[in-house]
Structures are given as structure tokens and as C-alpha cells.
């Protein structure tokens, strides 16, 4: 059985305990921007219930054009007004650099990716850079944003100030 | 109290039940690409445990350059080999079109966004388009990808074939 079949089977347990319908607009008017890391189940980790907050995730939890597209839709169409960033310790993005990543991909497939990897070395610095990028985006409705780092060895969230 | 303060407070409950450290490489070698919608807590919904799978999310769960950047890092650096797409019913992306979204943002802020919104009308069609885009990306290591639609009124996941 492949993992997708296992996932489709597992969904039956969720249906059996399904908490019911919620509106499309997030109840707490919050959007989270987090890394894709497999060790962060964001709903229990942040105390979120079904229907509370948008969850945007990518490699690193960095602010890209797609992050801005998602946050714009979140704010303008669906009413969120606060954004919380979640980076974390021991991130895959700290294990190489942009040139090293492109070299690795080209060596394995013969194709060099047409984008920059957005790797980083210091996680606090990248949170601060993400805060700066969001605050500098003129077409967002709200610039109320704060940044955190999650410790994957303890489960604790720390705000970056 | 703002929502971020509420989130930082709620994290203490997670720390108290923290299941322990896991490796950075996802145990089940799976990446999920899903919509940011607030009604999808993907870990219980898909039967995932902490450390099992990467979770990439944006407005719509669509395949953008940033989705491809994240999946490339997921596969080349961190060993995932299957991808599961999760779109859903009653999506915000079906409530406007790309020009309407840009008009709305410009009217509210005076700035027209420099990207396309990637709204869609038929969710099954957008899953199929996402499958096509992933399969056509030459620098991914694995093209093992399947697509689903989540029903926000029942909790059930349906594969799109």
C-alpha cells in the first residue's frame, strides 16, 4: 500500500469524529505562515480549533510572492487581520545554501531550477527579514505581524523581537 | 489580548504533552500540498503523526513556483517520494476571479498586486491541472502524485482521478 492509500484509509477515523461545518472566514481572523517541517502540527501547537485561522506553509516559512498572494486573499477576501510567523530550530533550510541546492538538483536530474532556494543560516535573522518584507508590502490590509521560532526538541514557541 | 498572545499562551499546553523529538526527514517520505483553509487540521484529517510528512499550504493549494521550490527541497534534501494534493469544497478561490481580486485590492489600498491570484471555478479541474504541472516539472526526483478534494461539510476526502 502506498502512503496515499494509507492516508485515504485514515481519513475514515476523522470523518467518524468530524466536529461539524464551520464558515469559510477564519473565526479568529488570524493567518499563520510556517515552515513545512513535519514536526509541527500547528493546530494543537498553537491552540487552534477547526475554523480559527488560515495556515500557509512552505520550505522555511519564508515570505515569497506566493506567501504574499495567500495573505492578500486571506485579508482582502476572508477577513484576517493578524499574521503569526513560525520558523523553527534544526531547519532543513540551514543545511545547505542556494548554490549548493541548485547544484544538487542539477546533478540529480540534469535540470537547474529557475528559482532561488531561499535557504538561510540564522533562523532569528530570517524571521526578522520576513517581518520586514510583510511590513513593506503596500497592498496588504493589515501589517499586524509577529514572529516566532519553534523549538523542535521541547515543543516551545519563542517570540522573536 | 491579541491573537498572537493567545497563541503564545496556548503553546504551554502543547509543551506539557510534547511527544518528543523526531528526525528532520519525514518518516513516511510524503509531502502534502493543501489549501490554507482554516477548516483542515491536516494531521488528524490525514492520519499523520508528528514527524511523518511535510505540509505545504497556500491559497487554493495550487502549484506555484513556491510550491515547486518547497517540493524540490522536500525531495532532494529531505527524502520525500510521494506527494498528495488536498483541495476542498467551498473554497475562497471560487468566490472571485483574478481580475476581480486585483480590482478589490487596488480599490482598498491603491496598489495593484504584481502577481496573478490563481482563483479557479471547478475544484476537480484545478486538482487535475496541479497534477499536470507537477508531472511536467523535470527537476523533481519523484512524480508520484495523487490529488484529493476534502468535503468541509462531512470531513471526507475523495480522490480525483
PDB file of C-alpha atoms in Angstrom:
ATOM      1  CA  UNK A   1       0.000   0.000   0.000  1.00  0.00           C
ATOM      2  CA  UNK A   2       1.332   3.434  -0.895  1.00  0.00           C
ATOM      3  CA  UNK A   3       1.185   6.340   1.566  1.00  0.00           C
ATOM      4  CA  UNK A   4      -1.710   7.973  -0.288  1.00  0.00           C
ATOM      5  CA  UNK A   5      -3.817   4.823   0.173  1.00  0.00           C
ATOM      6  CA  UNK A   6      -2.929   4.805   3.866  1.00  0.00           C
ATOM      7  CA  UNK A   7      -3.979   8.477   4.075  1.00  0.00           C
ATOM      8  CA  UNK A   8      -7.317   7.831   2.347  1.00  0.00           C
ATOM      9  CA  UNK A   9      -7.987   4.940   4.754  1.00  0.00           C
ATOM     10  CA  UNK A  10      -7.009   7.019   7.812  1.00  0.00           C
ATOM     11  CA  UNK A  11      -9.454   9.771   6.820  1.00  0.00           C
ATOM     12  CA  UNK A  12     -12.360   7.484   7.887  1.00  0.00           C
ATOM     13  CA  UNK A  13     -11.325   7.955  11.531  1.00  0.00           C
ATOM     14  CA  UNK A  14     -11.520  11.742  11.081  1.00  0.00           C
ATOM     15  CA  UNK A  15     -14.972  11.513   9.455  1.00  0.00           C
ATOM     16  CA  UNK A  16     -16.172   9.478  12.480  1.00  0.00           C
ATOM     17  CA  UNK A  17     -15.172  12.309  14.870  1.00  0.00           C
ATOM     18  CA  UNK A  18     -15.833  15.228  12.483  1.00  0.00           C
ATOM     19  CA  UNK A  19     -16.633  18.326  14.575  1.00  0.00           C
ATOM     20  CA  UNK A  20     -19.102  19.791  12.072  1.00  0.00           C
ATOM     21  CA  UNK A  21     -19.168  22.575   9.473  1.00  0.00           C
ATOM     22  CA  UNK A  22     -17.573  25.961  10.037  1.00  0.00           C
ATOM     23  CA  UNK A  23     -17.747  29.178   7.946  1.00  0.00           C
ATOM     24  CA  UNK A  24     -15.086  29.838   5.305  1.00  0.00           C
ATOM     25  CA  UNK A  25     -13.922  33.028   7.102  1.00  0.00           C
ATOM     26  CA  UNK A  26     -11.470  32.241   9.943  1.00  0.00           C
ATOM     27  CA  UNK A  27     -13.183  32.812  13.322  1.00  0.00           C
ATOM     28  CA  UNK A  28     -10.108  34.333  14.988  1.00  0.00           C
ATOM     29  CA  UNK A  29      -9.115  36.481  11.952  1.00  0.00           C
ATOM     30  CA  UNK A  30      -5.554  35.126  12.072  1.00  0.00           C
ATOM     31  CA  UNK A  31      -3.214  33.775   9.408  1.00  0.00           C
ATOM     32  CA  UNK A  32      -0.185  31.645  10.274  1.00  0.00           C
ATOM     33  CA  UNK A  33       2.881  31.487   7.977  1.00  0.00           C
ATOM     34  CA  UNK A  34       5.017  28.481   8.935  1.00  0.00           C
ATOM     35  CA  UNK A  35       7.668  26.107   7.661  1.00  0.00           C
ATOM     36  CA  UNK A  36       6.520  22.830   6.028  1.00  0.00           C
ATOM     37  CA  UNK A  37       8.544  20.871   8.630  1.00  0.00           C
ATOM     38  CA  UNK A  38       6.911  17.538   9.538  1.00  0.00           C
ATOM     39  CA  UNK A  39       7.302  18.085  13.287  1.00  0.00           C
ATOM     40  CA  UNK A  40       4.842  20.986  13.589  1.00  0.00           C
ATOM     41  CA  UNK A  41       1.150  20.019  13.923  1.00  0.00           C
ATOM     42  CA  UNK A  42       0.073  23.642  14.033  1.00  0.00           C
ATOM     43  CA  UNK A  43      -3.472  23.276  15.336  1.00  0.00           C
ATOM     44  CA  UNK A  44      -2.580  21.772  18.757  1.00  0.00           C
ATOM     45  CA  UNK A  45       0.806  23.513  18.818  1.00  0.00           C
ATOM     46  CA  UNK A  46      -0.831  26.967  18.596  1.00  0.00           C
ATOM     47  CA  UNK A  47      -4.106  26.150  20.354  1.00  0.00           C
ATOM     48  CA  UNK A  48      -6.194  26.467  17.172  1.00  0.00           C
ATOM     49  CA  UNK A  49      -9.595  24.880  16.640  1.00  0.00           C
ATOM     50  CA  UNK A  50     -11.103  23.918  13.286  1.00  0.00           C
ATOM     51  CA  UNK A  51     -12.157  27.141  11.561  1.00  0.00           C
ATOM     52  CA  UNK A  52      -9.906  29.502  13.555  1.00  0.00           C
ATOM     53  CA  UNK A  53      -7.002  30.502  11.288  1.00  0.00           C
ATOM     54  CA  UNK A  54      -5.523  30.241   7.813  1.00  0.00           C
ATOM     55  CA  UNK A  55      -2.354  28.167   7.645  1.00  0.00           C
ATOM     56  CA  UNK A  56       0.217  28.995   4.958  1.00  0.00           C
ATOM     57  CA  UNK A  57       3.318  26.768   4.839  1.00  0.00           C
ATOM     58  CA  UNK A  58       6.383  26.437   2.612  1.00  0.00           C
ATOM     59  CA  UNK A  59      10.027  25.409   2.835  1.00  0.00           C
ATOM     60  CA  UNK A  60      11.405  27.624   5.606  1.00  0.00           C
ATOM     61  CA  UNK A  61       8.209  29.539   6.317  1.00  0.00           C
ATOM     62  CA  UNK A  62       9.768  32.355   4.305  1.00  0.00           C
ATOM     63  CA  UNK A  63       7.939  35.287   2.706  1.00  0.00           C
ATOM     64  CA  UNK A  64       7.753  34.686  -1.048  1.00  0.00           C
ATOM     65  CA  UNK A  65       5.489  36.081  -3.765  1.00  0.00           C
ATOM     66  CA  UNK A  66       3.194  33.117  -3.079  1.00  0.00           C
ATOM     67  CA  UNK A  67       3.095  33.898   0.648  1.00  0.00           C
ATOM     68  CA  UNK A  68       2.024  37.445  -0.237  1.00  0.00           C
ATOM     69  CA  UNK A  69      -0.595  36.160  -2.684  1.00  0.00           C
ATOM     70  CA  UNK A  70      -2.022  33.888   0.020  1.00  0.00           C
ATOM     71  CA  UNK A  71      -2.009  36.592   2.718  1.00  0.00           C
ATOM     72  CA  UNK A  72      -3.662  39.066   0.353  1.00  0.00           C
ATOM     73  CA  UNK A  73      -6.508  36.621  -0.283  1.00  0.00           C
ATOM     74  CA  UNK A  74      -6.645  35.841   3.440  1.00  0.00           C
ATOM     75  CA  UNK A  75      -7.010  39.522   4.368  1.00  0.00           C
ATOM     76  CA  UNK A  76      -8.961  41.060   1.477  1.00  0.00           C
ATOM     77  CA  UNK A  77     -11.371  38.192   0.743  1.00  0.00           C
ATOM     78  CA  UNK A  78     -11.594  36.341   4.050  1.00  0.00           C
ATOM     79  CA  UNK A  79     -11.084  38.936   6.771  1.00  0.00           C
ATOM     80  CA  UNK A  80      -7.868  38.020   8.635  1.00  0.00           C
ATOM     81  CA  UNK A  81      -6.126  40.938  10.376  1.00  0.00           C
ATOM     82  CA  UNK A  82      -3.171  39.418  12.279  1.00  0.00           C
ATOM     83  CA  UNK A  83      -0.300  37.287  10.952  1.00  0.00           C
ATOM     84  CA  UNK A  84       1.930  34.989  13.010  1.00  0.00           C
ATOM     85  CA  UNK A  85       5.210  33.633  11.582  1.00  0.00           C
ATOM     86  CA  UNK A  86       6.532  30.240  12.747  1.00  0.00           C
ATOM     87  CA  UNK A  87      10.113  29.287  11.889  1.00  0.00           C
ATOM     88  CA  UNK A  88      11.843  26.507  13.882  1.00  0.00           C
ATOM     89  CA  UNK A  89      15.158  25.110  15.104  1.00  0.00           C
ATOM     90  CA  UNK A  90      17.015  22.387  13.126  1.00  0.00           C
ATOM     91  CA  UNK A  91      15.503  23.573   9.815  1.00  0.00           C
ATOM     92  CA  UNK A  92      16.386  21.871   6.530  1.00  0.00           C
ATOM     93  CA  UNK A  93      16.957  25.351   5.060  1.00  0.00           C
ATOM     94  CA  UNK A  94      20.038  25.718   7.273  1.00  0.00           C
ATOM     95  CA  UNK A  95      21.635  22.524   5.912  1.00  0.00           C
ATOM     96  CA  UNK A  96      22.751  23.892   2.520  1.00  0.00           C
ATOM     97  CA  UNK A  97      22.940  27.202   0.628  1.00  0.00           C
ATOM     98  CA  UNK A  98      21.163  28.393  -2.526  1.00  0.00           C
ATOM     99  CA  UNK A  99      24.014  27.469  -4.893  1.00  0.00           C
ATOM    100  CA  UNK A 100      24.539  24.108  -3.201  1.00  0.00           C
ATOM    101  CA  UNK A 101      20.851  23.275  -3.556  1.00  0.00           C
ATOM    102  CA  UNK A 102      20.777  24.212  -7.251  1.00  0.00           C
ATOM    103  CA  UNK A 103      23.955  22.142  -7.854  1.00  0.00           C
ATOM    104  CA  UNK A 104      22.416  19.130  -6.084  1.00  0.00           C
ATOM    105  CA  UNK A 105      19.211  19.306  -8.134  1.00  0.00           C
ATOM    106  CA  UNK A 106      21.103  19.744 -11.408  1.00  0.00           C
ATOM    107  CA  UNK A 107      23.437  16.830 -10.634  1.00  0.00           C
ATOM    108  CA  UNK A 108      20.485  14.537  -9.857  1.00  0.00           C
ATOM    109  CA  UNK A 109      18.129  15.489 -12.694  1.00  0.00           C
ATOM    110  CA  UNK A 110      20.091  17.427 -15.325  1.00  0.00           C
ATOM    111  CA  UNK A 111      17.856  20.474 -14.743  1.00  0.00           C
ATOM    112  CA  UNK A 112      18.751  23.598 -12.775  1.00  0.00           C
ATOM    113  CA  UNK A 113      15.706  25.092 -11.007  1.00  0.00           C
ATOM    114  CA  UNK A 114      14.523  28.506 -12.271  1.00  0.00           C
ATOM    115  CA  UNK A 115      14.153  29.979  -8.760  1.00  0.00           C
ATOM    116  CA  UNK A 116      16.283  30.807  -5.706  1.00  0.00           C
ATOM    117  CA  UNK A 117      16.158  28.299  -2.823  1.00  0.00           C
ATOM    118  CA  UNK A 118      15.765  30.893  -0.027  1.00  0.00           C
ATOM    119  CA  UNK A 119      17.993  28.923   2.370  1.00  0.00           C
ATOM    120  CA  UNK A 120      19.198  30.772   5.475  1.00  0.00           C
ATOM    121  CA  UNK A 121      21.797  30.394   8.220  1.00  0.00           C
ATOM    122  CA  UNK A 122      20.345  32.215  11.250  1.00  0.00           C
ATOM    123  CA  UNK A 123      16.698  31.483  11.983  1.00  0.00           C
ATOM    124  CA  UNK A 124      16.075  34.630  14.068  1.00  0.00           C
ATOM    125  CA  UNK A 125      17.510  36.757  11.256  1.00  0.00           C
ATOM    126  CA  UNK A 126      15.171  35.147   8.746  1.00  0.00           C
ATOM    127  CA  UNK A 127      12.167  35.801  10.997  1.00  0.00           C
ATOM    128  CA  UNK A 128      13.190  39.470  11.192  1.00  0.00           C
ATOM    129  CA  UNK A 129      13.643  39.610   7.413  1.00  0.00           C
ATOM    130  CA  UNK A 130      10.176  38.075   6.965  1.00  0.00           C
ATOM    131  CA  UNK A 131       8.645  40.661   9.315  1.00  0.00           C
ATOM    132  CA  UNK A 132      10.348  43.403   7.306  1.00  0.00           C
ATOM    133  CA  UNK A 133       9.080  42.036   3.970  1.00  0.00           C
ATOM    134  CA  UNK A 134       5.487  41.827   5.203  1.00  0.00           C
ATOM    135  CA  UNK A 135       5.542  45.302   6.723  1.00  0.00           C
ATOM    136  CA  UNK A 136       6.895  46.678   3.424  1.00  0.00           C
ATOM    137  CA  UNK A 137       4.075  45.215   1.295  1.00  0.00           C
ATOM    138  CA  UNK A 138       1.748  48.104   0.430  1.00  0.00           C
ATOM    139  CA  UNK A 139      -1.221  46.082  -0.816  1.00  0.00           C
ATOM    140  CA  UNK A 140      -1.842  44.177   2.430  1.00  0.00           C
ATOM    141  CA  UNK A 141      -4.739  45.487   4.557  1.00  0.00           C
ATOM    142  CA  UNK A 142      -3.036  44.771   7.897  1.00  0.00           C
ATOM    143  CA  UNK A 143       0.635  44.927   8.880  1.00  0.00           C
ATOM    144  CA  UNK A 144      -0.031  43.485  12.331  1.00  0.00           C
ATOM    145  CA  UNK A 145       2.554  40.692  12.269  1.00  0.00           C
ATOM    146  CA  UNK A 146       4.723  38.973  14.870  1.00  0.00           C
ATOM    147  CA  UNK A 147       7.351  36.268  14.508  1.00  0.00           C
ATOM    148  CA  UNK A 148       8.264  33.144  16.467  1.00  0.00           C
ATOM    149  CA  UNK A 149      10.722  30.246  16.482  1.00  0.00           C
ATOM    150  CA  UNK A 150       9.543  26.739  17.493  1.00  0.00           C
ATOM    151  CA  UNK A 151      11.986  24.506  19.366  1.00  0.00           C
ATOM    152  CA  UNK A 152      11.628  21.011  17.850  1.00  0.00           C
ATOM    153  CA  UNK A 153      13.246  19.404  20.927  1.00  0.00           C
ATOM    154  CA  UNK A 154      10.888  20.881  23.551  1.00  0.00           C
ATOM    155  CA  UNK A 155       7.710  21.984  21.723  1.00  0.00           C
ATOM    156  CA  UNK A 156       8.112  25.558  22.964  1.00  0.00           C
ATOM    157  CA  UNK A 157       7.397  28.662  20.856  1.00  0.00           C
ATOM    158  CA  UNK A 158       9.571  31.738  21.427  1.00  0.00           C
ATOM    159  CA  UNK A 159       8.764  35.203  20.060  1.00  0.00           C
ATOM    160  CA  UNK A 160      11.475  36.983  18.063  1.00  0.00           C
ATOM    161  CA  UNK A 161      11.635  40.651  18.983  1.00  0.00           C
TER     162      UNK A 161
ATOM    163  CA  UNK B   1      -5.084  40.361  24.362  1.00  0.00           C
ATOM    164  CA  UNK B   2      -4.251  39.952  20.684  1.00  0.00           C
ATOM    165  CA  UNK B   3      -4.443  36.573  18.951  1.00  0.00           C
ATOM    166  CA  UNK B   4      -0.642  36.175  18.942  1.00  0.00           C
ATOM    167  CA  UNK B   5      -0.581  36.492  22.748  1.00  0.00           C
ATOM    168  CA  UNK B   6      -3.370  33.916  22.969  1.00  0.00           C
ATOM    169  CA  UNK B   7      -1.328  31.607  20.696  1.00  0.00           C
ATOM    170  CA  UNK B   8       1.845  32.010  22.782  1.00  0.00           C
ATOM    171  CA  UNK B   9      -0.154  31.199  25.936  1.00  0.00           C
ATOM    172  CA  UNK B  10      -1.825  28.165  24.331  1.00  0.00           C
ATOM    173  CA  UNK B  11       1.567  26.723  23.361  1.00  0.00           C
ATOM    174  CA  UNK B  12       2.197  25.853  27.043  1.00  0.00           C
ATOM    175  CA  UNK B  13      -0.463  23.125  26.798  1.00  0.00           C
ATOM    176  CA  UNK B  14       1.371  21.624  23.806  1.00  0.00           C
ATOM    177  CA  UNK B  15       4.722  21.698  25.641  1.00  0.00           C
ATOM    178  CA  UNK B  16       3.096  19.807  28.538  1.00  0.00           C
ATOM    179  CA  UNK B  17       2.066  16.945  26.197  1.00  0.00           C
ATOM    180  CA  UNK B  18       5.025  17.214  23.787  1.00  0.00           C
ATOM    181  CA  UNK B  19       5.584  13.766  22.203  1.00  0.00           C
ATOM    182  CA  UNK B  20       9.374  14.144  21.952  1.00  0.00           C
ATOM    183  CA  UNK B  21      11.959  14.871  19.267  1.00  0.00           C
ATOM    184  CA  UNK B  22      11.780  13.421  15.769  1.00  0.00           C
ATOM    185  CA  UNK B  23      14.319  13.497  12.893  1.00  0.00           C
ATOM    186  CA  UNK B  24      14.147  16.307  10.327  1.00  0.00           C
ATOM    187  CA  UNK B  25      13.494  13.817   7.485  1.00  0.00           C
ATOM    188  CA  UNK B  26       9.780  12.868   7.261  1.00  0.00           C
ATOM    189  CA  UNK B  27       9.307   9.267   8.446  1.00  0.00           C
ATOM    190  CA  UNK B  28       6.706   8.372   5.804  1.00  0.00           C
ATOM    191  CA  UNK B  29       8.538  10.163   2.941  1.00  0.00           C
ATOM    192  CA  UNK B  30       5.374  12.059   1.997  1.00  0.00           C
ATOM    193  CA  UNK B  31       4.691  15.708   1.200  1.00  0.00           C
ATOM    194  CA  UNK B  32       1.185  17.180   1.324  1.00  0.00           C
ATOM    195  CA  UNK B  33       0.215  20.245  -0.762  1.00  0.00           C
ATOM    196  CA  UNK B  34      -3.024  21.726   0.595  1.00  0.00           C
ATOM    197  CA  UNK B  35      -5.129  24.867   0.709  1.00  0.00           C
ATOM    198  CA  UNK B  36      -4.599  27.271   3.653  1.00  0.00           C
ATOM    199  CA  UNK B  37      -8.302  26.898   4.569  1.00  0.00           C
ATOM    200  CA  UNK B  38      -8.918  27.125   8.330  1.00  0.00           C
ATOM    201  CA  UNK B  39     -11.144  24.049   8.409  1.00  0.00           C
ATOM    202  CA  UNK B  40      -8.428  21.489   7.580  1.00  0.00           C
ATOM    203  CA  UNK B  41      -6.297  20.281  10.530  1.00  0.00           C
ATOM    204  CA  UNK B  42      -4.205  18.055   8.278  1.00  0.00           C
ATOM    205  CA  UNK B  43      -2.517  15.849  10.869  1.00  0.00           C
ATOM    206  CA  UNK B  44      -5.705  14.195  12.221  1.00  0.00           C
ATOM    207  CA  UNK B  45      -7.534  14.604   8.917  1.00  0.00           C
ATOM    208  CA  UNK B  46      -4.907  12.535   7.059  1.00  0.00           C
ATOM    209  CA  UNK B  47      -3.836  10.275   9.935  1.00  0.00           C
ATOM    210  CA  UNK B  48      -0.381  11.853  10.254  1.00  0.00           C
ATOM    211  CA  UNK B  49       1.787  11.722  13.368  1.00  0.00           C
ATOM    212  CA  UNK B  50       4.433  14.278  14.329  1.00  0.00           C
ATOM    213  CA  UNK B  51       7.422  13.732  12.024  1.00  0.00           C
ATOM    214  CA  UNK B  52       5.540  11.884   9.259  1.00  0.00           C
ATOM    215  CA  UNK B  53       5.109  14.315   6.347  1.00  0.00           C
ATOM    216  CA  UNK B  54       5.933  17.764   5.011  1.00  0.00           C
ATOM    217  CA  UNK B  55       2.942  20.088   4.820  1.00  0.00           C
ATOM    218  CA  UNK B  56       2.931  22.825   2.157  1.00  0.00           C
ATOM    219  CA  UNK B  57      -0.110  25.138   2.124  1.00  0.00           C
ATOM    220  CA  UNK B  58      -1.171  28.228   0.185  1.00  0.00           C
ATOM    221  CA  UNK B  59      -4.335  29.939  -1.043  1.00  0.00           C
ATOM    222  CA  UNK B  60      -6.079  27.209  -3.058  1.00  0.00           C
ATOM    223  CA  UNK B  61      -3.437  24.519  -2.597  1.00  0.00           C
ATOM    224  CA  UNK B  62      -2.354  25.390  -6.123  1.00  0.00           C
ATOM    225  CA  UNK B  63       1.013  24.577  -7.717  1.00  0.00           C
ATOM    226  CA  UNK B  64       3.065  27.778  -7.897  1.00  0.00           C
ATOM    227  CA  UNK B  65       6.797  28.406  -8.232  1.00  0.00           C
ATOM    228  CA  UNK B  66       6.952  28.398  -4.427  1.00  0.00           C
ATOM    229  CA  UNK B  67       5.178  25.028  -4.251  1.00  0.00           C
ATOM    230  CA  UNK B  68       7.808  23.645  -6.638  1.00  0.00           C
ATOM    231  CA  UNK B  69      10.633  25.204  -4.585  1.00  0.00           C
ATOM    232  CA  UNK B  70       9.249  23.578  -1.424  1.00  0.00           C
ATOM    233  CA  UNK B  71       8.709  20.167  -3.059  1.00  0.00           C
ATOM    234  CA  UNK B  72      12.207  20.244  -4.546  1.00  0.00           C
ATOM    235  CA  UNK B  73      13.723  20.827  -1.094  1.00  0.00           C
ATOM    236  CA  UNK B  74      11.386  18.175   0.340  1.00  0.00           C
ATOM    237  CA  UNK B  75      12.516  15.564  -2.187  1.00  0.00           C
ATOM    238  CA  UNK B  76      16.167  16.398  -2.860  1.00  0.00           C
ATOM    239  CA  UNK B  77      17.250  17.419   0.650  1.00  0.00           C
ATOM    240  CA  UNK B  78      14.815  15.582   2.896  1.00  0.00           C
ATOM    241  CA  UNK B  79      13.868  12.376   1.084  1.00  0.00           C
ATOM    242  CA  UNK B  80      10.129  12.548   0.331  1.00  0.00           C
ATOM    243  CA  UNK B  81       8.961  10.455  -2.632  1.00  0.00           C
ATOM    244  CA  UNK B  82       5.160  10.783  -2.736  1.00  0.00           C
ATOM    245  CA  UNK B  83       3.023  13.929  -2.959  1.00  0.00           C
ATOM    246  CA  UNK B  84      -0.647  14.241  -2.000  1.00  0.00           C
ATOM    247  CA  UNK B  85      -2.722  17.258  -3.088  1.00  0.00           C
ATOM    248  CA  UNK B  86      -5.642  18.440  -0.921  1.00  0.00           C
ATOM    249  CA  UNK B  87      -8.122  20.922  -2.381  1.00  0.00           C
ATOM    250  CA  UNK B  88     -11.557  21.320  -0.777  1.00  0.00           C
ATOM    251  CA  UNK B  89     -15.204  22.262  -1.319  1.00  0.00           C
ATOM    252  CA  UNK B  90     -16.458  25.837  -0.605  1.00  0.00           C
ATOM    253  CA  UNK B  91     -13.015  27.326  -1.338  1.00  0.00           C
ATOM    254  CA  UNK B  92     -12.404  31.086  -1.145  1.00  0.00           C
ATOM    255  CA  UNK B  93     -10.657  30.822  -4.525  1.00  0.00           C
ATOM    256  CA  UNK B  94     -14.023  30.060  -6.144  1.00  0.00           C
ATOM    257  CA  UNK B  95     -15.611  33.261  -4.783  1.00  0.00           C
ATOM    258  CA  UNK B  96     -13.979  35.747  -7.205  1.00  0.00           C
ATOM    259  CA  UNK B  97     -11.768  35.759 -10.315  1.00  0.00           C
ATOM    260  CA  UNK B  98      -8.210  37.037 -10.853  1.00  0.00           C
ATOM    261  CA  UNK B  99      -9.275  40.439 -12.223  1.00  0.00           C
ATOM    262  CA  UNK B 100     -11.911  40.871  -9.507  1.00  0.00           C
ATOM    263  CA  UNK B 101      -9.343  40.143  -6.804  1.00  0.00           C
ATOM    264  CA  UNK B 102      -6.821  42.615  -8.238  1.00  0.00           C
ATOM    265  CA  UNK B 103      -9.563  45.281  -8.537  1.00  0.00           C
ATOM    266  CA  UNK B 104     -10.604  44.696  -4.911  1.00  0.00           C
ATOM    267  CA  UNK B 105      -7.036  45.043  -3.626  1.00  0.00           C
ATOM    268  CA  UNK B 106      -6.363  48.147  -5.698  1.00  0.00           C
ATOM    269  CA  UNK B 107      -9.617  49.806  -4.566  1.00  0.00           C
ATOM    270  CA  UNK B 108      -8.789  49.150  -0.898  1.00  0.00           C
ATOM    271  CA  UNK B 109      -5.078  50.045  -0.879  1.00  0.00           C
ATOM    272  CA  UNK B 110      -4.269  51.975  -4.061  1.00  0.00           C
ATOM    273  CA  UNK B 111      -1.830  49.226  -5.085  1.00  0.00           C
ATOM    274  CA  UNK B 112      -2.420  46.526  -7.700  1.00  0.00           C
ATOM    275  CA  UNK B 113      -0.659  43.257  -6.781  1.00  0.00           C
ATOM    276  CA  UNK B 114       2.242  42.196  -9.068  1.00  0.00           C
ATOM    277  CA  UNK B 115       1.056  38.571  -9.338  1.00  0.00           C
ATOM    278  CA  UNK B 116      -1.927  36.556 -10.608  1.00  0.00           C
ATOM    279  CA  UNK B 117      -4.441  35.403  -7.967  1.00  0.00           C
ATOM    280  CA  UNK B 118      -4.788  31.808  -9.264  1.00  0.00           C
ATOM    281  CA  UNK B 119      -8.511  31.676  -8.491  1.00  0.00           C
ATOM    282  CA  UNK B 120     -10.467  28.793 -10.034  1.00  0.00           C
ATOM    283  CA  UNK B 121     -14.060  27.775 -10.694  1.00  0.00           C
ATOM    284  CA  UNK B 122     -14.048  23.952 -10.710  1.00  0.00           C
ATOM    285  CA  UNK B 123     -12.106  22.326  -7.884  1.00  0.00           C
ATOM    286  CA  UNK B 124     -11.661  18.952  -9.615  1.00  0.00           C
ATOM    287  CA  UNK B 125     -10.279  20.722 -12.689  1.00  0.00           C
ATOM    288  CA  UNK B 126      -7.754  22.592 -10.559  1.00  0.00           C
ATOM    289  CA  UNK B 127      -6.619  19.346  -8.907  1.00  0.00           C
ATOM    290  CA  UNK B 128      -6.079  17.847 -12.376  1.00  0.00           C
ATOM    291  CA  UNK B 129      -4.185  20.958 -13.505  1.00  0.00           C
ATOM    292  CA  UNK B 130      -1.995  20.716 -10.377  1.00  0.00           C
ATOM    293  CA  UNK B 131      -1.245  17.043 -11.100  1.00  0.00           C
ATOM    294  CA  UNK B 132      -0.282  18.003 -14.656  1.00  0.00           C
ATOM    295  CA  UNK B 133       2.026  20.810 -13.507  1.00  0.00           C
ATOM    296  CA  UNK B 134       3.842  18.562 -11.017  1.00  0.00           C
ATOM    297  CA  UNK B 135       4.265  15.735 -13.517  1.00  0.00           C
ATOM    298  CA  UNK B 136       5.701  18.221 -16.038  1.00  0.00           C
ATOM    299  CA  UNK B 137       8.399  19.532 -13.669  1.00  0.00           C
ATOM    300  CA  UNK B 138      11.675  17.970 -14.815  1.00  0.00           C
ATOM    301  CA  UNK B 139      13.778  18.792 -11.756  1.00  0.00           C
ATOM    302  CA  UNK B 140      11.643  16.868  -9.242  1.00  0.00           C
ATOM    303  CA  UNK B 141      13.022  13.457  -8.202  1.00  0.00           C
ATOM    304  CA  UNK B 142       9.611  11.785  -7.946  1.00  0.00           C
ATOM    305  CA  UNK B 143       6.438  12.322  -9.975  1.00  0.00           C
ATOM    306  CA  UNK B 144       4.388  10.014  -7.760  1.00  0.00           C
ATOM    307  CA  UNK B 145       1.494  12.373  -7.043  1.00  0.00           C
ATOM    308  CA  UNK B 146      -2.225  11.935  -6.404  1.00  0.00           C
ATOM    309  CA  UNK B 147      -4.947  14.502  -5.833  1.00  0.00           C
ATOM    310  CA  UNK B 148      -7.931  14.753  -3.489  1.00  0.00           C
ATOM    311  CA  UNK B 149     -10.828  17.056  -2.583  1.00  0.00           C
ATOM    312  CA  UNK B 150     -11.878  17.466   1.073  1.00  0.00           C
ATOM    313  CA  UNK B 151     -15.587  17.951   1.830  1.00  0.00           C
ATOM    314  CA  UNK B 152     -15.787  20.671   4.503  1.00  0.00           C
ATOM    315  CA  UNK B 153     -19.331  19.600   5.457  1.00  0.00           C
ATOM    316  CA  UNK B 154     -18.560  15.908   6.155  1.00  0.00           C
ATOM    317  CA  UNK B 155     -14.792  15.641   6.742  1.00  0.00           C
ATOM    318  CA  UNK B 156     -14.424  13.124   3.914  1.00  0.00           C
ATOM    319  CA  UNK B 157     -11.520  13.069   1.445  1.00  0.00           C
ATOM    320  CA  UNK B 158     -12.251  11.990  -2.160  1.00  0.00           C
ATOM    321  CA  UNK B 159      -9.578  11.131  -4.704  1.00  0.00           C
ATOM    322  CA  UNK B 160      -9.718  12.911  -8.064  1.00  0.00           C
ATOM    323  CA  UNK B 161      -8.957  10.513 -10.900  1.00  0.00           C
TER     324      UNK B 161
END
